Structure formats: C-alpha cells, structure tokens
Amino acid sequence: MEGTGHHHHHPRRGARLRHRAGHVVRPHGHEPADRVDAAMEASRDGMRTLWISLAVLGATTAVQAVIVALSGSVALLGDTVHNAADALTAVPLGIAFVLGRRAADRRYTYGYGRAEDLAGIVIVATIAASAVVAAWTAFDRLLHPRDVGHLWAVAAAAVAGFAGNEWVARYRIRTGRRIGSAALVADGLHARADGFTSLAVLLGAGGAALGWRAADPVVGLLITVAILVVLWDAARQVCRRLMDAVDPALVDAAHTALRSVEGVLGTGQVRMRWIGHSLRAEAEIVVAPELTVVEAHRLAVAAEHALLHAVPRLTAVTVHTDHPAPDGDPHAELAHHGRTAAPGG
C-alpha cells in the first residue's frame, strides 16, 4: 500500500502501557551490538547442541562397534557405519555456525548466515544417501540371506542406536526451533531417520530369532519408506528457507505491531527473510504528511522498536515512511521499473 493506504485507527494507550511494562519485566537493548550478541548467543547454543549430540552419537557408535565384533552382524555393521557417518554431519553445520559469527563486510553485506542454508542442503543430501543405502542393503539381504549370531546382543545394540539417535533428534530439533535454524532442525530429522534404521536392525533380529530369515530385509524396505518421509519434511524446510519463506503469522504480527504505534496511520508492504537463524525485515508505514523529517524519523524508530518486540528472532529492520497522497501516487515515477506491491496486512 503505497502512499494512499487505508488508515487503521486502533486503541494505542493500552498497547503503550503493555510495551512499557514489558520493558520493566524484560529490559533489553536495540543497539547493533545487542543484536550481534543475541545472534552470537544463538550460535553458541547451536554449537553446544552439536558438540553434545556428537558425543552421544559417538558413544552409541562405540557400543555398537563392540557388539558388531562379537556378533558378526552385517546389518548392525551397516547401522554402526551409518551412525558414525551421520554424526559427522555436525561438521558442516558447525562450520556454518562459526561462519555465521563473522561480521558483514563489503562483499557479504548481509553477513555469512546463509552458510546455514548451504549446510542444510548437505544434510538433506545425506538423508537421501541414507535412504539409498538402506534400500540397497535391504535388497541385497533379500537376494543373499545371512544368519546372525548373538541376537540378543544385536537387539540391545539396535535399541541403543535408536535411543541415542532419538535423543539427539529431539535435542537438535528443540534447539533448532528455538534459535530459528532450519539446518539444525533438518539435522535433527536426520538423526530421527537414523533411529529408524536402528529399529530395522532390532526388528530384523526379532524375525531372525523366530526363524524368518527375510525379516531383516523386509523391515529394511519399510524403514526406507520412513526415511523418505523424513527426507521430504527436511527438504521442504530447507527449500522454504532458501526461498525466503517465513511464517505468515509473523507478517500479521508485524502489521499489528506497526499499527499500534501512535502516529502510524496505516501500513504498506512488510517483507521478512531469514539470514541464517536471524530475521531481517523491511516495512512501510503511512504517516501524516505535515510531519517534519525529524518527526517522521522518530516515528520510524518507534515502529522499528515495536517490531523488535513483536517478532521473535528479528535483529534488523528498515522502516520506510510514506504519506497519504490525494493528488496521486508519489511513487508513480518508479512504475516503469516494475515496482509491484507485496501482499499487505
């Protein structure tokens, strides 16, 4: 809505009181350094999650390796190698978190947060490779059945593999959602897929104990389907992030916050995008035409302040002030550049 937006009048006194009360309860700063500190803290949370989950998966792999040596189980060997390789997906994501801490420069003016999205692609590719390996192993065992010894030990190792991967999955997904990292959520979903492969070993061992030699490969094929479901979910999240998708509820919250600022007559376009696990926004507000530049700027700062309170993970906002134009669109001279309006609130 450029220049001629519908005026939205809302009660603002209560909003201001709530806002001030929020400052008393949870004081915070909006200086660039404060926002950098918040981003750094999120990266530290992500790195801590990666290190702890790497240790858990490493311990799980070590336990499974011992039982592989005792039982000679090819299925468990495959799962052990798989878990070891999957633990290493923490490496590209860890590199992305470290890169994301670097300050913006003249070449990367938005910083290095997009490295997380590239790490997400690597993780999705690894999940896809996991599905291929699981399917190939299952077909191979259908064609070449094998007996497995020490079935109880194999079953115990499979349970350990599932428990370790599921714990890591929940931890990574919870942290990823809290700090806004789609790549870390995808890595958590990857760990969940690996837990499914461990269950395949468990169910296969159970079938073998009952004398059904085809149990392991049949269950392996079913688990491949489960991994493909996880792959679809992870790929969808990562691709949406690459396409700058945001939750529409955040845009609605932004419009509501902007309209609650005293002096804002309406809102125009509001755009948001993720840079790593931080949000950036661009917003347009409609103000009275008789305001001075200083007064309009003061309103823009108040609008930015309101957005930083209303939208989680938002670290930077650019606010453009507009005004009602009864004599025509003040942006008409930009029309030949193909300027189009985004959906408003």
mmCIF file of C-alpha atoms in Angstrom, residues 67-307:
data_model
loop_
_atom_site.group_PDB
_atom_site.id
_atom_site.type_symbol
_atom_site.label_atom_id
_atom_site.label_comp_id
_atom_site.label_asym_id
_atom_site.label_seq_id
_atom_site.Cartn_x
_atom_site.Cartn_y
_atom_site.Cartn_z
ATOM 1 C CA ILE A 67 28.782 -55.814 19.510
ATOM 2 C CA VAL A 68 29.487 -55.981 15.758
ATOM 3 C CA ALA A 69 32.870 -57.505 16.589
ATOM 4 C CA LEU A 70 31.199 -60.105 18.816
ATOM 5 C CA SER A 71 28.206 -60.994 16.645
ATOM 6 C CA GLY A 72 29.426 -60.532 13.093
ATOM 7 C CA SER A 73 26.103 -58.943 12.225
ATOM 8 C CA VAL A 74 26.287 -57.311 8.804
ATOM 9 C CA ALA A 75 23.061 -55.427 9.495
ATOM 10 C CA LEU A 76 24.449 -53.959 12.693
ATOM 11 C CA LEU A 77 27.735 -53.194 10.952
ATOM 12 C CA GLY A 78 25.860 -51.159 8.361
ATOM 13 C CA ASP A 79 23.936 -49.328 11.077
ATOM 14 C CA THR A 80 27.142 -48.636 13.015
ATOM 15 C CA VAL A 81 28.935 -47.208 9.988
ATOM 16 C CA HIS A 82 25.799 -45.232 9.180
ATOM 17 C CA ASN A 83 25.633 -43.695 12.669
ATOM 18 C CA ALA A 84 29.330 -42.819 12.563
ATOM 19 C CA ALA A 85 28.920 -41.054 9.219
ATOM 20 C CA ASP A 86 25.780 -39.275 10.355
ATOM 21 C CA ALA A 87 27.474 -37.965 13.476
ATOM 22 C CA LEU A 88 29.875 -36.191 11.144
ATOM 23 C CA THR A 89 27.030 -34.127 9.625
ATOM 24 C CA ALA A 90 27.670 -31.913 12.643
ATOM 25 C CA VAL A 91 30.863 -30.784 10.886
ATOM 26 C CA PRO A 92 29.322 -28.737 8.013
ATOM 27 C CA LEU A 93 26.709 -27.306 10.351
ATOM 28 C CA GLY A 94 29.359 -26.394 12.907
ATOM 29 C CA ILE A 95 31.369 -24.656 10.167
ATOM 30 C CA ALA A 96 28.199 -22.762 9.193
ATOM 31 C CA PHE A 97 27.642 -21.591 12.771
ATOM 32 C CA VAL A 98 31.250 -20.392 13.002
ATOM 33 C CA LEU A 99 30.964 -18.590 9.656
ATOM 34 C CA GLY A 100 27.700 -17.028 10.768
ATOM 35 C CA ARG A 101 29.544 -15.227 13.574
ATOM 36 C CA ARG A 102 31.627 -13.242 11.099
ATOM 37 C CA ALA A 103 30.656 -9.620 10.703
ATOM 38 C CA ALA A 104 29.176 -8.363 7.457
ATOM 39 C CA ASP A 105 31.661 -6.848 5.021
ATOM 40 C CA ARG A 106 31.563 -5.018 1.708
ATOM 41 C CA ARG A 107 31.183 -8.260 -0.261
ATOM 42 C CA TYR A 108 28.772 -10.084 2.059
ATOM 43 C CA THR A 109 26.752 -7.086 3.200
ATOM 44 C CA TYR A 110 24.172 -9.247 4.997
ATOM 45 C CA GLY A 111 26.807 -11.337 6.737
ATOM 46 C CA TYR A 112 27.504 -15.056 6.422
ATOM 47 C CA GLY A 113 24.303 -16.513 7.899
ATOM 48 C CA ARG A 114 23.346 -18.151 4.594
ATOM 49 C CA ALA A 115 26.067 -20.729 5.247
ATOM 50 C CA GLU A 116 23.487 -22.473 7.422
ATOM 51 C CA ASP A 117 21.229 -22.950 4.410
ATOM 52 C CA LEU A 118 24.114 -24.491 2.457
ATOM 53 C CA ALA A 119 24.753 -26.844 5.384
ATOM 54 C CA GLY A 120 21.048 -27.714 5.280
ATOM 55 C CA ILE A 121 21.452 -28.816 1.652
ATOM 56 C CA VAL A 122 24.345 -31.086 2.674
ATOM 57 C CA ILE A 123 22.206 -32.599 5.430
ATOM 58 C CA VAL A 124 19.270 -33.221 3.084
ATOM 59 C CA ALA A 125 21.659 -34.877 0.613
ATOM 60 C CA THR A 126 22.965 -37.084 3.438
ATOM 61 C CA ILE A 127 19.430 -38.152 4.367
ATOM 62 C CA ALA A 128 18.817 -39.028 0.710
ATOM 63 C CA ALA A 129 22.023 -41.071 0.671
ATOM 64 C CA SER A 130 20.842 -42.832 3.845
ATOM 65 C CA ALA A 131 17.642 -43.859 2.090
ATOM 66 C CA VAL A 132 19.611 -45.210 -0.875
ATOM 67 C CA VAL A 133 21.971 -47.194 1.383
ATOM 68 C CA ALA A 134 19.058 -48.600 3.407
ATOM 69 C CA ALA A 135 17.195 -49.682 0.266
ATOM 70 C CA TRP A 136 20.310 -51.200 -1.320
ATOM 71 C CA THR A 137 21.188 -53.140 1.852
ATOM 72 C CA ALA A 138 17.614 -54.443 2.159
ATOM 73 C CA PHE A 139 17.537 -55.694 -1.448
ATOM 74 C CA ASP A 140 20.968 -57.286 -1.044
ATOM 75 C CA ARG A 141 19.808 -59.220 2.017
ATOM 76 C CA LEU A 142 16.689 -60.383 0.189
ATOM 77 C CA LEU A 143 18.923 -61.842 -2.518
ATOM 78 C CA HIS A 144 21.603 -63.128 -0.143
ATOM 79 C CA PRO A 145 20.088 -64.092 3.252
ATOM 80 C CA ARG A 146 22.557 -64.305 6.136
ATOM 81 C CA ASP A 147 22.411 -65.798 9.614
ATOM 82 C CA VAL A 148 23.243 -63.610 12.575
ATOM 83 C CA GLY A 149 24.724 -64.739 15.889
ATOM 84 C CA HIS A 150 24.335 -63.225 19.373
ATOM 85 C CA LEU A 151 20.852 -61.991 18.509
ATOM 86 C CA TRP A 152 20.185 -60.598 21.985
ATOM 87 C CA ALA A 153 23.359 -58.522 21.828
ATOM 88 C CA VAL A 154 22.421 -57.296 18.362
ATOM 89 C CA ALA A 155 18.942 -56.361 19.599
ATOM 90 C CA ALA A 156 20.446 -54.478 22.558
ATOM 91 C CA ALA A 157 22.774 -52.576 20.225
ATOM 92 C CA ALA A 158 19.855 -51.697 17.965
ATOM 93 C CA VAL A 159 17.917 -50.345 20.949
ATOM 94 C CA ALA A 160 20.980 -48.299 21.945
ATOM 95 C CA GLY A 161 21.185 -46.948 18.394
ATOM 96 C CA PHE A 162 17.534 -45.967 18.355
ATOM 97 C CA ALA A 163 17.646 -44.391 21.826
ATOM 98 C CA GLY A 164 20.793 -42.404 21.048
ATOM 99 C CA ASN A 165 19.508 -41.116 17.720
ATOM 100 C CA GLU A 166 16.067 -40.228 19.061
ATOM 101 C CA TRP A 167 17.567 -38.290 21.979
ATOM 102 C CA VAL A 168 19.847 -36.403 19.585
ATOM 103 C CA ALA A 169 16.917 -35.793 17.219
ATOM 104 C CA ARG A 170 14.775 -34.217 19.920
ATOM 105 C CA TYR A 171 17.650 -32.132 21.247
ATOM 106 C CA ARG A 172 18.625 -30.802 17.812
ATOM 107 C CA ILE A 173 15.042 -30.110 16.722
ATOM 108 C CA ARG A 174 14.213 -28.340 20.001
ATOM 109 C CA THR A 175 17.312 -26.126 19.819
ATOM 110 C CA GLY A 176 16.893 -25.528 16.096
ATOM 111 C CA ARG A 177 13.343 -24.302 16.538
ATOM 112 C CA ARG A 178 14.307 -22.124 19.489
ATOM 113 C CA ILE A 179 17.140 -20.343 17.670
ATOM 114 C CA GLY A 180 15.437 -20.380 14.265
ATOM 115 C CA SER A 181 17.906 -22.718 12.488
ATOM 116 C CA ALA A 182 16.227 -24.749 9.735
ATOM 117 C CA ALA A 183 19.502 -26.608 9.124
ATOM 118 C CA LEU A 184 19.722 -27.774 12.740
ATOM 119 C CA VAL A 185 16.083 -28.916 12.617
ATOM 120 C CA ALA A 186 16.873 -30.835 9.407
ATOM 121 C CA ASP A 187 19.864 -32.435 11.137
ATOM 122 C CA GLY A 188 17.553 -33.471 13.976
ATOM 123 C CA LEU A 189 15.181 -35.050 11.484
ATOM 124 C CA HIS A 190 18.190 -36.812 10.008
ATOM 125 C CA ALA A 191 19.021 -38.305 13.404
ATOM 126 C CA ARG A 192 15.412 -39.457 13.686
ATOM 127 C CA ALA A 193 15.733 -41.212 10.330
ATOM 128 C CA ASP A 194 18.870 -42.949 11.616
ATOM 129 C CA GLY A 195 16.891 -44.140 14.636
ATOM 130 C CA PHE A 196 14.506 -45.817 12.226
ATOM 131 C CA THR A 197 17.388 -47.718 10.628
ATOM 132 C CA SER A 198 18.401 -48.945 14.080
ATOM 133 C CA LEU A 199 14.847 -50.178 14.626
ATOM 134 C CA ALA A 200 15.166 -52.104 11.374
ATOM 135 C CA VAL A 201 18.099 -53.985 12.877
ATOM 136 C CA LEU A 202 16.060 -54.694 16.032
ATOM 137 C CA LEU A 203 13.009 -55.968 14.158
ATOM 138 C CA GLY A 204 15.199 -57.942 11.802
ATOM 139 C CA ALA A 205 16.908 -59.622 14.758
ATOM 140 C CA GLY A 206 13.484 -60.438 16.216
ATOM 141 C CA GLY A 207 12.365 -62.000 12.949
ATOM 142 C CA ALA A 208 15.591 -63.982 12.712
ATOM 143 C CA ALA A 209 15.046 -65.284 16.241
ATOM 144 C CA LEU A 210 11.662 -66.588 15.094
ATOM 145 C CA GLY A 211 13.270 -68.283 12.114
ATOM 146 C CA TRP A 212 12.160 -65.808 9.440
ATOM 147 C CA ARG A 213 15.347 -65.004 7.547
ATOM 148 C CA ALA A 214 13.628 -62.457 5.295
ATOM 149 C CA ALA A 215 12.515 -60.361 8.285
ATOM 150 C CA ASP A 216 15.564 -58.114 8.244
ATOM 151 C CA PRO A 217 15.400 -57.077 4.561
ATOM 152 C CA VAL A 218 11.602 -56.681 4.540
ATOM 153 C CA VAL A 219 11.699 -54.406 7.559
ATOM 154 C CA GLY A 220 14.631 -52.591 5.974
ATOM 155 C CA LEU A 221 12.471 -51.717 2.963
ATOM 156 C CA LEU A 222 9.735 -50.380 5.239
ATOM 157 C CA ILE A 223 12.282 -48.277 7.084
ATOM 158 C CA THR A 224 13.471 -46.893 3.739
ATOM 159 C CA VAL A 225 9.959 -45.566 3.199
ATOM 160 C CA ALA A 226 10.042 -43.954 6.657
ATOM 161 C CA ILE A 227 13.383 -42.298 5.841
ATOM 162 C CA LEU A 228 11.878 -40.915 2.625
ATOM 163 C CA VAL A 229 9.081 -39.312 4.657
ATOM 164 C CA VAL A 230 11.673 -37.667 6.909
ATOM 165 C CA LEU A 231 13.619 -36.609 3.801
ATOM 166 C CA TRP A 232 10.550 -34.874 2.377
ATOM 167 C CA ASP A 233 9.973 -32.951 5.613
ATOM 168 C CA ALA A 234 13.616 -31.865 5.924
ATOM 169 C CA ALA A 235 13.893 -30.910 2.239
ATOM 170 C CA ARG A 236 10.710 -28.864 2.451
ATOM 171 C CA GLN A 237 12.011 -26.881 5.442
ATOM 172 C CA VAL A 238 15.409 -26.217 3.878
ATOM 173 C CA CYS A 239 13.962 -25.284 0.469
ATOM 174 C CA ARG A 240 11.461 -22.909 2.052
ATOM 175 C CA ARG A 241 14.289 -21.206 3.907
ATOM 176 C CA LEU A 242 16.278 -20.903 0.673
ATOM 177 C CA MET A 243 13.222 -19.297 -0.944
ATOM 178 C CA ASP A 244 12.970 -16.729 1.892
ATOM 179 C CA ALA A 245 9.712 -18.192 3.218
ATOM 180 C CA VAL A 246 8.502 -17.033 6.621
ATOM 181 C CA ASP A 247 5.536 -17.946 8.779
ATOM 182 C CA PRO A 248 2.616 -15.716 7.655
ATOM 183 C CA ALA A 249 1.747 -15.268 11.339
ATOM 184 C CA LEU A 250 4.981 -13.279 11.743
ATOM 185 C CA VAL A 251 3.913 -10.889 8.994
ATOM 186 C CA ASP A 252 0.494 -10.493 10.635
ATOM 187 C CA ALA A 253 2.203 -9.792 13.970
ATOM 188 C CA ALA A 254 4.384 -7.179 12.291
ATOM 189 C CA HIS A 255 1.383 -5.333 10.811
ATOM 190 C CA THR A 256 -0.378 -5.389 14.174
ATOM 191 C CA ALA A 257 2.711 -4.060 15.964
ATOM 192 C CA LEU A 258 3.208 -1.268 13.440
ATOM 193 C CA ARG A 259 -0.411 -0.124 13.660
ATOM 194 C CA SER A 260 -0.155 0.020 17.452
ATOM 195 C CA VAL A 261 2.444 2.810 17.246
ATOM 196 C CA GLU A 262 0.927 6.208 17.945
ATOM 197 C CA GLY A 263 1.184 8.356 14.827
ATOM 198 C CA VAL A 264 1.174 5.460 12.351
ATOM 199 C CA LEU A 265 -1.915 5.836 10.157
ATOM 200 C CA GLY A 266 -1.535 2.570 8.270
ATOM 201 C CA THR A 267 0.908 0.025 6.900
ATOM 202 C CA GLY A 268 2.160 -0.839 3.454
ATOM 203 C CA GLN A 269 4.441 -3.681 2.454
ATOM 204 C CA VAL A 270 6.143 -5.818 5.076
ATOM 205 C CA ARG A 271 8.871 -8.174 3.921
ATOM 206 C CA MET A 272 10.913 -10.608 6.002
ATOM 207 C CA ARG A 273 13.663 -13.078 5.320
ATOM 208 C CA TRP A 274 15.867 -15.397 7.314
ATOM 209 C CA ILE A 275 19.628 -14.849 7.240
ATOM 210 C CA GLY A 276 20.879 -17.954 8.992
ATOM 211 C CA HIS A 277 18.857 -18.119 12.200
ATOM 212 C CA SER A 278 18.112 -14.380 12.383
ATOM 213 C CA LEU A 279 15.287 -12.450 10.741
ATOM 214 C CA ARG A 280 15.589 -9.194 8.803
ATOM 215 C CA ALA A 281 12.598 -7.073 7.822
ATOM 216 C CA GLU A 282 11.594 -4.168 5.595
ATOM 217 C CA ALA A 283 8.392 -2.321 6.428
ATOM 218 C CA GLU A 284 6.410 0.656 5.144
ATOM 219 C CA ILE A 285 4.302 2.852 7.378
ATOM 220 C CA VAL A 286 1.853 5.650 6.475
ATOM 221 C CA VAL A 287 2.283 8.870 8.473
ATOM 222 C CA ALA A 288 0.712 12.325 8.392
ATOM 223 C CA PRO A 289 2.056 14.486 5.517
ATOM 224 C CA GLU A 290 2.623 17.542 7.690
ATOM 225 C CA LEU A 291 5.277 15.839 9.855
ATOM 226 C CA THR A 292 8.823 17.172 9.727
ATOM 227 C CA VAL A 293 11.674 14.882 8.711
ATOM 228 C CA VAL A 294 12.735 14.633 12.346
ATOM 229 C CA GLU A 295 9.221 13.693 13.487
ATOM 230 C CA ALA A 296 8.827 11.135 10.702
ATOM 231 C CA HIS A 297 12.184 9.626 11.609
ATOM 232 C CA ARG A 298 11.167 9.442 15.261
ATOM 233 C CA LEU A 299 8.062 7.503 14.202
ATOM 234 C CA ALA A 300 10.164 5.163 12.072
ATOM 235 C CA VAL A 301 12.392 4.412 15.081
ATOM 236 C CA ALA A 302 9.314 3.761 17.239
ATOM 237 C CA ALA A 303 7.985 1.406 14.561
ATOM 238 C CA GLU A 304 11.297 -0.449 14.435
ATOM 239 C CA HIS A 305 11.256 -0.729 18.224
ATOM 240 C CA ALA A 306 7.731 -2.181 18.155
ATOM 241 C CA LEU A 307 8.719 -4.758 15.553
#
